[in-house]
């Protein structure tokens, strides 16, 4: 039994959204009670007690679009890299990195990402992986890291023809094998999807092969209209828009997650809505790649289940919250935009997306929900109550304010120190592998 107490509890439960001096009691992998601090201490006098010291106690964050394979890009300078557009960025940087990754690099990339995720209070990650230098077994290397660090993960490999049909088929089979493995897992901590890069790198033949090998229980995780080039390619080669092509191949549906969706029109939005397909917005990545701003506010207003991801740009969901808030205000020239939509995406919709792949309820503090809880070192400057929680988070909190992270009832970090792994050794191994990767890339 574990209690996190003596803090301001933000439950994300409409029945009782805020408790001024509250606590959360955990039994095994589930929350067994949420209430006043003194009440829970009296009810469970023998429980281990973690003192929030007046900080915030919240549900842990969920990231519904990550790229673990990009971990070693930080500070990497690639010889001759001088991108003039999005396709140059893909081929010159990201595809160059993934073609040079070993299986051990993938494992260490995952360890680095999960460590940063824990430090920023993220306990559930939907990852979209690529390592065309070592395809088979790559998802299992990520799962190994997920288990060692304790982070709940939904994994997939991005199918693509960009390195030839043999690699494309290999990536489909890696997905299929991992999905079957994940479906047989009873821990509630691992899931799988059929990943796809983007339609402009995937032939009809490969799409059909993916469909033939995808178990019925899962959907697809695919990049959609991230760059205008993707749309132009689809119109030129298939005579239709991207979402129409996905619809024709049976890719849309309630278990499918579409990343980005920048260059889509109202007709495509109708198809996404009618098929109950999910969408994820990645604000920093879209801005950094100069791809454009998606119609995310319209997607939310239409009732399309739209979440918030980081695309590997960061592992701090509060950073993405802040950037999305200002991006859509700026793009729409409307100071009232995004106040309600972005918090809904992060705190409500991400939990709903995760709920389509994980059985335990996530993203809320209430009895029976998953014991994924964080404590943040935040002492509000102004009065805090149920009505202004999101304002406090937006303007007062970053991911690095997280001091304690609990996932599935297990304390992964306490007082900013990771408890399950030797972080210093992992970081040393990562630095060595990253240096060797950079040398391989620049010695071509």
Short mmCIF file of C-alpha atoms in Angstrom, two decimals:
data_model
loop_
_atom_site.label_atom_id
_atom_site.label_comp_id
_atom_site.label_asym_id
_atom_site.label_seq_id
_atom_site.Cartn_x
_atom_site.Cartn_y
_atom_site.Cartn_z
CA UNK A 1 0.00 0.00 0.00
CA UNK A 2 1.27 3.46 -0.97
CA UNK A 3 -0.07 6.96 -0.25
CA UNK A 4 0.92 10.15 -2.05
CA UNK A 5 -0.35 12.91 0.19
CA UNK A 6 -0.14 16.42 1.59
CA UNK A 7 -0.67 18.07 -1.77
CA UNK A 8 -3.19 19.80 -3.98
CA UNK A 9 -4.85 16.94 -5.82
CA UNK A 10 -5.90 17.50 -9.46
CA UNK A 11 -8.01 14.43 -10.21
CA UNK A 12 -9.35 15.04 -13.75
CA UNK A 13 -12.51 13.52 -12.29
CA UNK A 14 -15.53 15.77 -12.93
CA UNK A 15 -17.22 14.59 -9.74
CA UNK A 16 -14.39 15.95 -7.58
CA UNK A 17 -11.81 17.76 -9.72
CA UNK A 18 -9.73 19.38 -6.96
CA UNK A 19 -8.84 18.62 -3.35
CA UNK A 20 -6.96 21.35 -1.50
CA UNK A 21 -5.10 19.11 0.95
CA UNK A 22 -5.54 15.66 -0.45
CA UNK A 23 -4.00 12.28 -1.02
CA UNK A 24 -4.12 9.27 -3.34
CA UNK A 25 -3.96 5.72 -1.98
CA UNK A 26 -2.59 2.95 -4.18
CA UNK A 27 -3.03 -0.77 -3.73
CA UNK A 28 -1.04 -2.86 -6.18
CA UNK A 29 -1.48 -1.46 -9.69
CA UNK A 30 -4.68 0.48 -8.99
CA UNK A 31 -5.84 3.55 -7.13
CA UNK A 32 -8.00 2.39 -4.24
CA UNK A 33 -9.04 5.75 -2.77
CA UNK A 34 -8.76 9.50 -3.32
CA UNK A 35 -9.62 11.96 -0.57
CA UNK A 36 -8.39 14.24 2.17
CA UNK A 37 -4.86 13.74 3.42
CA UNK A 38 -5.78 13.13 7.07
CA UNK A 39 -8.64 10.83 6.03
CA UNK A 40 -6.41 8.52 3.99
CA UNK A 41 -3.57 8.49 6.50
CA UNK A 42 -6.04 7.39 9.16
CA UNK A 43 -7.59 4.76 6.88
CA UNK A 44 -4.22 3.22 5.93
CA UNK A 45 -1.85 3.83 8.88
CA UNK A 46 0.68 1.19 7.73
CA UNK A 47 0.98 2.42 4.14
CA UNK A 48 4.22 3.80 2.76
CA UNK A 49 3.77 7.57 2.63
CA UNK A 50 5.29 9.99 0.10
CA UNK A 51 4.93 13.61 1.17
CA UNK A 52 4.08 15.99 -1.68
CA UNK A 53 5.04 18.92 0.60
CA UNK A 54 2.16 21.03 -0.65
CA UNK A 55 2.87 20.41 -4.33
CA UNK A 56 0.51 19.11 -7.00
CA UNK A 57 -0.63 15.48 -7.17
CA UNK A 58 -1.92 14.63 -10.65
CA UNK A 59 -2.50 11.80 -13.11
CA UNK A 60 0.69 11.02 -15.02
CA UNK A 61 0.96 12.30 -18.60
CA UNK A 62 0.28 10.30 -21.76
CA UNK A 63 2.23 10.94 -25.00
CA UNK A 64 0.35 9.57 -28.02
CA UNK A 65 3.04 10.14 -30.67
CA UNK A 66 6.76 9.63 -29.96
CA UNK A 67 9.82 8.76 -32.03
CA UNK A 68 12.23 6.87 -29.81
CA UNK A 69 14.66 6.33 -32.69
CA UNK A 70 15.38 10.08 -32.81
CA UNK A 71 17.04 10.15 -29.36
CA UNK A 72 20.61 10.33 -30.68
CA UNK A 73 19.83 13.26 -32.98
CA UNK A 74 20.35 15.71 -30.14
CA UNK A 75 23.42 17.78 -31.05
CA UNK A 76 24.14 15.64 -34.11
CA UNK A 77 25.73 17.45 -37.05
CA UNK A 78 25.50 15.53 -40.33
CA UNK A 79 28.11 16.33 -42.97
CA UNK A 80 26.55 18.03 -45.99
CA UNK A 81 23.11 18.37 -44.42
CA UNK A 82 21.51 21.59 -45.69
CA UNK A 83 17.75 21.01 -46.06
CA UNK A 84 15.68 23.15 -48.42
CA UNK A 85 12.34 21.59 -47.46
CA UNK A 86 10.58 18.81 -45.57
CA UNK A 87 11.67 15.98 -47.88
CA UNK A 88 15.30 17.05 -47.45
CA UNK A 89 14.83 16.94 -43.68
CA UNK A 90 13.39 13.43 -43.85
CA UNK A 91 16.07 11.96 -46.10
CA UNK A 92 19.02 14.02 -44.93
CA UNK A 93 18.47 13.61 -41.21
CA UNK A 94 15.83 11.17 -39.99
CA UNK A 95 16.18 8.45 -42.63
CA UNK A 96 19.95 8.79 -42.45
CA UNK A 97 19.82 8.18 -38.70
CA UNK A 98 17.43 5.23 -38.85
CA UNK A 99 19.43 3.50 -41.61
CA UNK A 100 22.47 3.50 -39.34
CA UNK A 101 20.86 2.27 -36.12
CA UNK A 102 21.82 -1.10 -34.69
CA UNK A 103 19.48 -3.12 -32.47
CA UNK A 104 21.54 -2.05 -29.46
CA UNK A 105 21.22 1.59 -30.54
CA UNK A 106 17.45 1.14 -30.63
CA UNK A 107 17.46 -0.30 -27.11
CA UNK A 108 19.58 2.56 -25.77
CA UNK A 109 17.49 5.15 -27.64
CA UNK A 110 14.45 3.71 -25.89
CA UNK A 111 16.18 3.80 -22.51
CA UNK A 112 17.09 7.47 -23.04
CA UNK A 113 13.55 8.37 -24.12
CA UNK A 114 11.94 6.53 -21.25
CA UNK A 115 14.27 8.14 -18.71
CA UNK A 116 13.36 11.58 -20.02
CA UNK A 117 9.69 10.60 -20.06
CA UNK A 118 9.79 9.53 -16.41
CA UNK A 119 11.59 12.74 -15.49
CA UNK A 120 8.77 14.69 -17.15
CA UNK A 121 5.98 12.63 -15.59
CA UNK A 122 5.07 10.64 -18.73
CA UNK A 123 4.17 7.01 -17.98
CA UNK A 124 2.36 6.01 -21.20
CA UNK A 125 3.98 6.33 -24.64
CA UNK A 126 2.71 5.57 -28.15
CA UNK A 127 5.89 5.16 -30.17
CA UNK A 128 6.34 5.14 -33.95
CA UNK A 129 9.67 3.44 -34.64
CA UNK A 130 12.07 3.21 -37.59
CA UNK A 131 15.50 1.56 -37.84
CA UNK A 132 15.93 0.32 -41.38
CA UNK A 133 19.50 -0.64 -40.55
CA UNK A 134 18.13 -3.31 -38.20
CA UNK A 135 14.40 -4.00 -38.60
CA UNK A 136 13.66 -7.45 -37.17
CA UNK A 137 13.63 -7.55 -33.41
CA UNK A 138 13.68 -3.75 -33.04
CA UNK A 139 10.26 -3.50 -31.36
CA UNK A 140 11.28 -6.19 -28.91
CA UNK A 141 14.39 -4.15 -28.02
CA UNK A 142 12.12 -1.20 -27.23
CA UNK A 143 9.84 -3.44 -25.18
CA UNK A 144 12.88 -4.61 -23.21
CA UNK A 145 13.64 -0.99 -22.31
CA UNK A 146 9.98 -0.32 -21.51
CA UNK A 147 9.94 -3.20 -19.05
CA UNK A 148 13.22 -2.17 -17.43
CA UNK A 149 12.07 1.41 -16.93
CA UNK A 150 8.42 0.65 -16.15
CA UNK A 151 6.80 2.81 -18.85
CA UNK A 152 3.53 1.63 -20.44
CA UNK A 153 4.06 1.48 -24.22
CA UNK A 154 2.12 0.99 -27.44
CA UNK A 155 4.68 0.23 -30.17
CA UNK A 156 4.78 -0.03 -33.94
CA UNK A 157 7.30 -0.01 -36.78
CA UNK A 158 6.85 2.48 -39.63
CA UNK A 159 6.30 0.45 -42.79
CA UNK A 160 7.81 2.10 -45.87
CA UNK A 161 9.02 1.22 -49.35
CA UNK A 162 11.74 3.87 -49.18
CA UNK A 163 14.52 1.28 -48.79
CA UNK A 164 13.03 -1.30 -51.11
CA UNK A 165 10.31 -3.93 -51.04
CA UNK A 166 12.28 -6.45 -49.02
CA UNK A 167 12.66 -3.97 -46.16
CA UNK A 168 9.00 -3.02 -46.48
CA UNK A 169 7.87 -6.64 -46.09
CA UNK A 170 10.32 -7.12 -43.24
CA UNK A 171 8.85 -4.14 -41.41
CA UNK A 172 5.29 -5.45 -41.88
CA UNK A 173 6.31 -8.78 -40.41
CA UNK A 174 8.06 -7.08 -37.47
CA UNK A 175 4.79 -5.29 -36.69
CA UNK A 176 2.74 -8.44 -37.06
CA UNK A 177 5.00 -10.51 -34.81
CA UNK A 178 5.09 -7.84 -32.12
CA UNK A 179 1.33 -7.26 -32.23
CA UNK A 180 0.67 -10.96 -31.68
CA UNK A 181 3.17 -10.92 -28.81
CA UNK A 182 1.53 -7.85 -27.25
CA UNK A 183 -1.97 -9.31 -27.56
CA UNK A 184 -0.85 -12.32 -25.53
CA UNK A 185 0.67 -10.14 -22.79
CA UNK A 186 -1.47 -9.83 -19.67
CA UNK A 187 0.45 -7.13 -17.80
CA UNK A 188 -1.55 -4.23 -19.24
CA UNK A 189 1.74 -2.48 -19.97
CA UNK A 190 2.36 -3.29 -23.63
CA UNK A 191 0.38 -2.99 -26.86
CA UNK A 192 1.09 -2.99 -30.59
CA UNK A 193 -0.16 -1.35 -33.79
CA UNK A 194 0.59 -1.67 -37.51
CA UNK A 195 2.85 1.31 -38.11
CA UNK A 196 3.19 3.12 -41.44
CA UNK A 197 5.41 6.01 -42.43
CA UNK A 198 3.31 8.10 -44.84
CA UNK A 199 1.34 7.16 -47.94
CA UNK A 200 3.89 8.73 -50.32
CA UNK A 201 6.43 6.06 -49.32
CA UNK A 202 3.96 3.14 -49.34
CA UNK A 203 2.75 1.35 -52.49
CA UNK A 204 -0.62 -0.32 -52.88
CA UNK A 205 1.17 -3.66 -52.77
CA UNK A 206 2.71 -2.89 -49.38
CA UNK A 207 -0.56 -1.56 -48.00
CA UNK A 208 -2.25 -4.79 -49.03
CA UNK A 209 0.53 -6.87 -47.49
CA UNK A 210 0.18 -4.93 -44.23
CA UNK A 211 -3.59 -5.50 -44.20
CA UNK A 212 -3.11 -9.23 -44.78
CA UNK A 213 -0.75 -9.48 -41.82
CA UNK A 214 -2.45 -7.15 -39.34
CA UNK A 215 -4.41 -8.86 -36.54
CA UNK A 216 -8.02 -7.65 -36.43
CA UNK A 217 -7.78 -6.39 -32.85
CA UNK A 218 -5.53 -3.44 -33.71
CA UNK A 219 -5.36 -0.51 -36.10
CA UNK A 220 -2.71 1.55 -37.86
CA UNK A 221 -0.44 4.37 -36.69
CA UNK A 222 0.43 6.48 -39.75
CA UNK A 223 1.70 9.94 -40.68
CA UNK A 224 -0.90 11.83 -42.73
CA UNK A 225 -0.41 15.00 -44.76
CA UNK A 226 2.49 16.16 -42.62
CA UNK A 227 3.98 17.97 -45.60
CA UNK A 228 2.30 19.41 -48.69
CA UNK A 229 4.48 17.04 -50.76
CA UNK A 230 2.54 14.10 -49.33
CA UNK A 231 -0.74 15.51 -50.64
CA UNK A 232 0.72 16.40 -54.05
CA UNK A 233 2.11 12.87 -54.41
CA UNK A 234 -1.23 11.27 -53.63
CA UNK A 235 -3.13 13.48 -56.07
CA UNK A 236 -0.58 12.89 -58.83
CA UNK A 237 -0.13 9.14 -58.43
CA UNK A 238 -3.54 8.00 -57.21
CA UNK A 239 -5.89 10.78 -58.31
CA UNK A 240 -7.31 11.19 -54.81
CA UNK A 241 -6.61 12.86 -51.49
CA UNK A 242 -4.69 11.07 -48.76
CA UNK A 243 -7.56 10.23 -46.41
CA UNK A 244 -9.58 8.91 -49.36
CA UNK A 245 -6.71 6.57 -50.23
CA UNK A 246 -6.50 5.36 -46.63
CA UNK A 247 -10.28 4.85 -46.63
CA UNK A 248 -10.10 2.79 -49.81
CA UNK A 249 -7.46 0.55 -48.20
CA UNK A 250 -9.50 0.04 -45.03
CA UNK A 251 -6.97 1.84 -42.87
CA UNK A 252 -9.36 4.23 -41.11
CA UNK A 253 -11.24 3.11 -38.00
CA UNK A 254 -11.51 3.50 -34.24
CA UNK A 255 -8.18 1.77 -33.55
CA UNK A 256 -6.23 3.84 -36.10
CA UNK A 257 -4.19 6.91 -35.17
CA UNK A 258 -3.37 9.55 -37.80
CA UNK A 259 -0.37 11.74 -37.07
CA UNK A 260 -0.26 15.44 -38.04
CA UNK A 261 -3.15 15.86 -40.58
CA UNK A 262 -1.95 19.31 -41.67
CA UNK A 263 -3.13 19.32 -45.29
CA UNK A 264 -6.60 17.79 -45.04
CA UNK A 265 -9.90 19.33 -46.14
CA UNK A 266 -13.46 19.25 -44.70
CA UNK A 267 -14.36 16.16 -46.77
CA UNK A 268 -11.44 14.27 -45.26
CA UNK A 269 -12.43 15.47 -41.80
CA UNK A 270 -15.89 14.01 -42.43
CA UNK A 271 -14.34 10.63 -43.25
CA UNK A 272 -12.18 10.73 -40.13
CA UNK A 273 -15.21 11.60 -38.01
CA UNK A 274 -17.52 9.02 -39.60
CA UNK A 275 -14.98 6.21 -39.09
CA UNK A 276 -14.18 7.33 -35.52
CA UNK A 277 -10.50 7.50 -36.45
CA UNK A 278 -8.11 9.20 -34.00
CA UNK A 279 -5.74 12.10 -34.75
CA UNK A 280 -2.64 13.37 -32.93
CA UNK A 281 -1.22 16.89 -33.14
CA UNK A 282 2.53 17.55 -32.73
CA UNK A 283 3.00 21.33 -32.54
CA UNK A 284 6.77 21.75 -32.00
CA UNK A 285 7.66 19.29 -34.75
CA UNK A 286 5.32 20.91 -37.27
CA UNK A 287 6.79 24.33 -36.53
CA UNK A 288 10.40 23.11 -36.48
CA UNK A 289 10.02 21.41 -39.86
CA UNK A 290 8.19 24.43 -41.29
CA UNK A 291 5.38 22.11 -42.39
CA UNK A 292 2.50 24.38 -41.46
CA UNK A 293 -0.22 24.52 -38.83
CA UNK A 294 -2.95 21.85 -38.95
CA UNK A 295 -6.67 22.64 -38.54
CA UNK A 296 -6.55 21.10 -35.07
CA UNK A 297 -9.09 23.43 -33.48
CA UNK A 298 -11.61 22.51 -36.19
CA UNK A 299 -10.93 18.80 -35.65
CA UNK A 300 -11.68 19.18 -31.94
CA UNK A 301 -14.81 21.25 -32.63
CA UNK A 302 -16.05 18.55 -35.02
CA UNK A 303 -15.80 15.98 -32.23
CA UNK A 304 -12.88 14.08 -33.79
CA UNK A 305 -10.84 12.38 -31.07
CA UNK A 306 -7.69 14.49 -31.29
CA UNK A 307 -4.77 14.11 -28.90
CA UNK A 308 -1.42 15.75 -28.27
CA UNK A 309 1.99 14.21 -29.01
CA UNK A 310 5.58 15.34 -29.23
CA UNK A 311 6.88 13.54 -32.36
CA UNK A 312 10.15 13.01 -30.48
CA UNK A 313 10.84 16.77 -30.44
CA UNK A 314 10.53 16.78 -26.66
CA UNK A 315 9.40 14.39 -23.95
CA UNK A 316 7.74 17.15 -21.92
CA UNK A 317 3.99 17.23 -22.47
CA UNK A 318 3.75 20.58 -20.70
CA UNK A 319 6.04 22.05 -23.34
CA UNK A 320 3.71 20.78 -26.06
CA UNK A 321 0.72 22.16 -24.13
CA UNK A 322 2.32 25.62 -24.07
CA UNK A 323 3.43 25.57 -27.71
CA UNK A 324 0.06 24.35 -29.00
CA UNK A 325 -1.64 27.10 -27.03
CA UNK A 326 0.35 29.91 -28.67
CA UNK A 327 0.61 28.26 -32.11
CA UNK A 328 -3.14 28.19 -32.70
CA UNK A 329 -3.70 31.66 -31.25
CA UNK A 330 -1.08 32.98 -33.65
CA UNK A 331 -2.28 30.95 -36.64
CA UNK A 332 -5.95 31.90 -36.21
CA UNK A 333 -5.23 35.47 -35.06
CA UNK A 334 -7.63 34.72 -32.23
CA UNK A 335 -6.56 35.31 -28.60
CA UNK A 336 -9.43 33.10 -27.44
CA UNK A 337 -8.31 30.04 -29.44
CA UNK A 338 -6.92 26.93 -27.76
CA UNK A 339 -7.78 27.83 -24.15
CA UNK A 340 -10.14 24.89 -23.83
CA UNK A 341 -9.22 22.73 -26.81
CA UNK A 342 -5.58 21.98 -25.96
CA UNK A 343 -6.19 20.98 -22.32
CA UNK A 344 -9.01 18.76 -23.58
CA UNK A 345 -6.58 17.12 -26.00
CA UNK A 346 -3.87 16.56 -23.40
CA UNK A 347 -5.84 15.65 -20.30
CA UNK A 348 -8.99 14.09 -21.73
CA UNK A 349 -8.45 12.91 -25.29
CA UNK A 350 -5.01 11.37 -24.73
CA UNK A 351 -6.58 9.21 -22.03
CA UNK A 352 -9.39 8.20 -24.40
CA UNK A 353 -6.88 7.30 -27.12
CA UNK A 354 -4.89 5.22 -24.64
CA UNK A 355 -8.13 3.59 -23.54
CA UNK A 356 -8.53 2.04 -26.97
CA UNK A 357 -5.35 0.01 -26.41
CA UNK A 358 -5.04 -0.40 -22.64
CA UNK A 359 -7.73 -1.89 -20.40
CA UNK A 360 -7.00 0.04 -17.21
CA UNK A 361 -8.43 3.54 -17.04
CA UNK A 362 -5.68 6.13 -17.49
CA UNK A 363 -5.43 9.88 -17.04
CA UNK A 364 -7.64 10.19 -13.96
CA UNK A 365 -7.32 9.81 -10.20
CA UNK A 366 -10.22 7.74 -8.97
CA UNK A 367 -10.90 4.34 -7.49
CA UNK A 368 -10.11 1.53 -9.90
CA UNK A 369 -8.01 3.64 -12.30
CA UNK A 370 -4.41 2.77 -13.11
CA UNK A 371 -1.96 3.86 -10.42
CA UNK A 372 -0.13 6.31 -12.69
CA UNK A 373 0.43 9.37 -10.50
CA UNK A 374 2.92 12.23 -10.38
CA UNK A 375 3.91 14.88 -7.85
CA UNK A 376 5.03 18.31 -9.03
CA UNK A 377 6.94 20.89 -7.02
CA UNK A 378 4.55 23.79 -7.58
CA UNK A 379 3.52 26.34 -4.99
CA UNK A 380 0.87 28.55 -6.63
CA UNK A 381 1.50 32.28 -6.57
CA UNK A 382 -2.24 33.01 -6.83
CA UNK A 383 -5.32 31.18 -5.50
CA UNK A 384 -5.82 27.73 -7.07
CA UNK A 385 -9.18 26.01 -7.37
CA UNK A 386 -11.16 23.65 -9.60
CA UNK A 387 -11.88 26.42 -12.12
CA UNK A 388 -8.36 27.63 -12.82
CA UNK A 389 -6.23 24.46 -12.74
CA UNK A 390 -5.31 24.60 -16.43
CA UNK A 391 -4.25 28.24 -16.19
CA UNK A 392 -1.88 27.38 -13.36
CA UNK A 393 -0.42 24.50 -15.35
CA UNK A 394 -0.06 26.52 -18.55
CA UNK A 395 1.73 29.47 -16.99
CA UNK A 396 3.34 27.95 -13.92
CA UNK A 397 4.44 24.38 -14.60
CA UNK A 398 6.95 22.53 -16.77
CA UNK A 399 7.72 18.84 -16.97
CA UNK A 400 10.88 19.37 -14.95
CA UNK A 401 8.72 20.34 -11.97
CA UNK A 402 7.85 16.65 -11.62
CA UNK A 403 9.62 15.26 -8.56
CA UNK A 404 7.93 11.86 -8.18
CA UNK A 405 6.58 9.53 -10.88
CA UNK A 406 4.53 6.41 -10.18
CA UNK A 407 3.48 4.02 -12.97
CA UNK A 408 1.32 0.94 -12.53
CA UNK A 409 1.75 1.32 -8.78
CA UNK A 410 5.56 1.29 -8.94
CA UNK A 411 7.63 4.31 -7.89
CA UNK A 412 9.86 5.06 -10.91
CA UNK A 413 11.25 8.35 -9.61
CA UNK A 414 11.29 9.87 -6.13
CA UNK A 415 12.73 13.28 -5.29
CA UNK A 416 14.05 13.49 -8.89
CA UNK A 417 16.06 10.27 -8.56
CA UNK A 418 15.13 7.27 -10.70
CA UNK A 419 14.59 4.21 -8.56
CA UNK A 420 14.47 1.29 -11.02
CA UNK A 421 17.63 1.73 -13.10
CA UNK A 422 21.22 2.93 -12.94
CA UNK A 423 20.70 6.18 -14.84
CA UNK A 424 24.38 7.16 -14.79
CA UNK A 425 25.45 3.92 -16.48
CA UNK A 426 22.65 4.09 -19.06
CA UNK A 427 23.57 7.66 -19.96
CA UNK A 428 27.23 6.71 -20.33
CA UNK A 429 26.27 3.84 -22.65
CA UNK A 430 24.02 6.19 -24.64
CA UNK A 431 26.78 8.76 -25.09
CA UNK A 432 29.16 6.13 -26.39
CA UNK A 433 26.59 4.67 -28.80
CA UNK A 434 25.55 8.14 -30.00
CA UNK A 435 29.17 9.02 -30.72
CA UNK A 436 29.68 5.82 -32.69
CA UNK A 437 26.45 6.46 -34.63
CA UNK A 438 27.60 9.97 -35.56
CA UNK A 439 30.95 8.59 -36.70
CA UNK A 440 29.28 5.95 -38.88
CA UNK A 441 27.00 8.54 -40.48
CA UNK A 442 29.76 11.06 -41.19
CA UNK A 443 32.25 8.53 -42.48
CA UNK A 444 30.01 7.56 -45.39
#
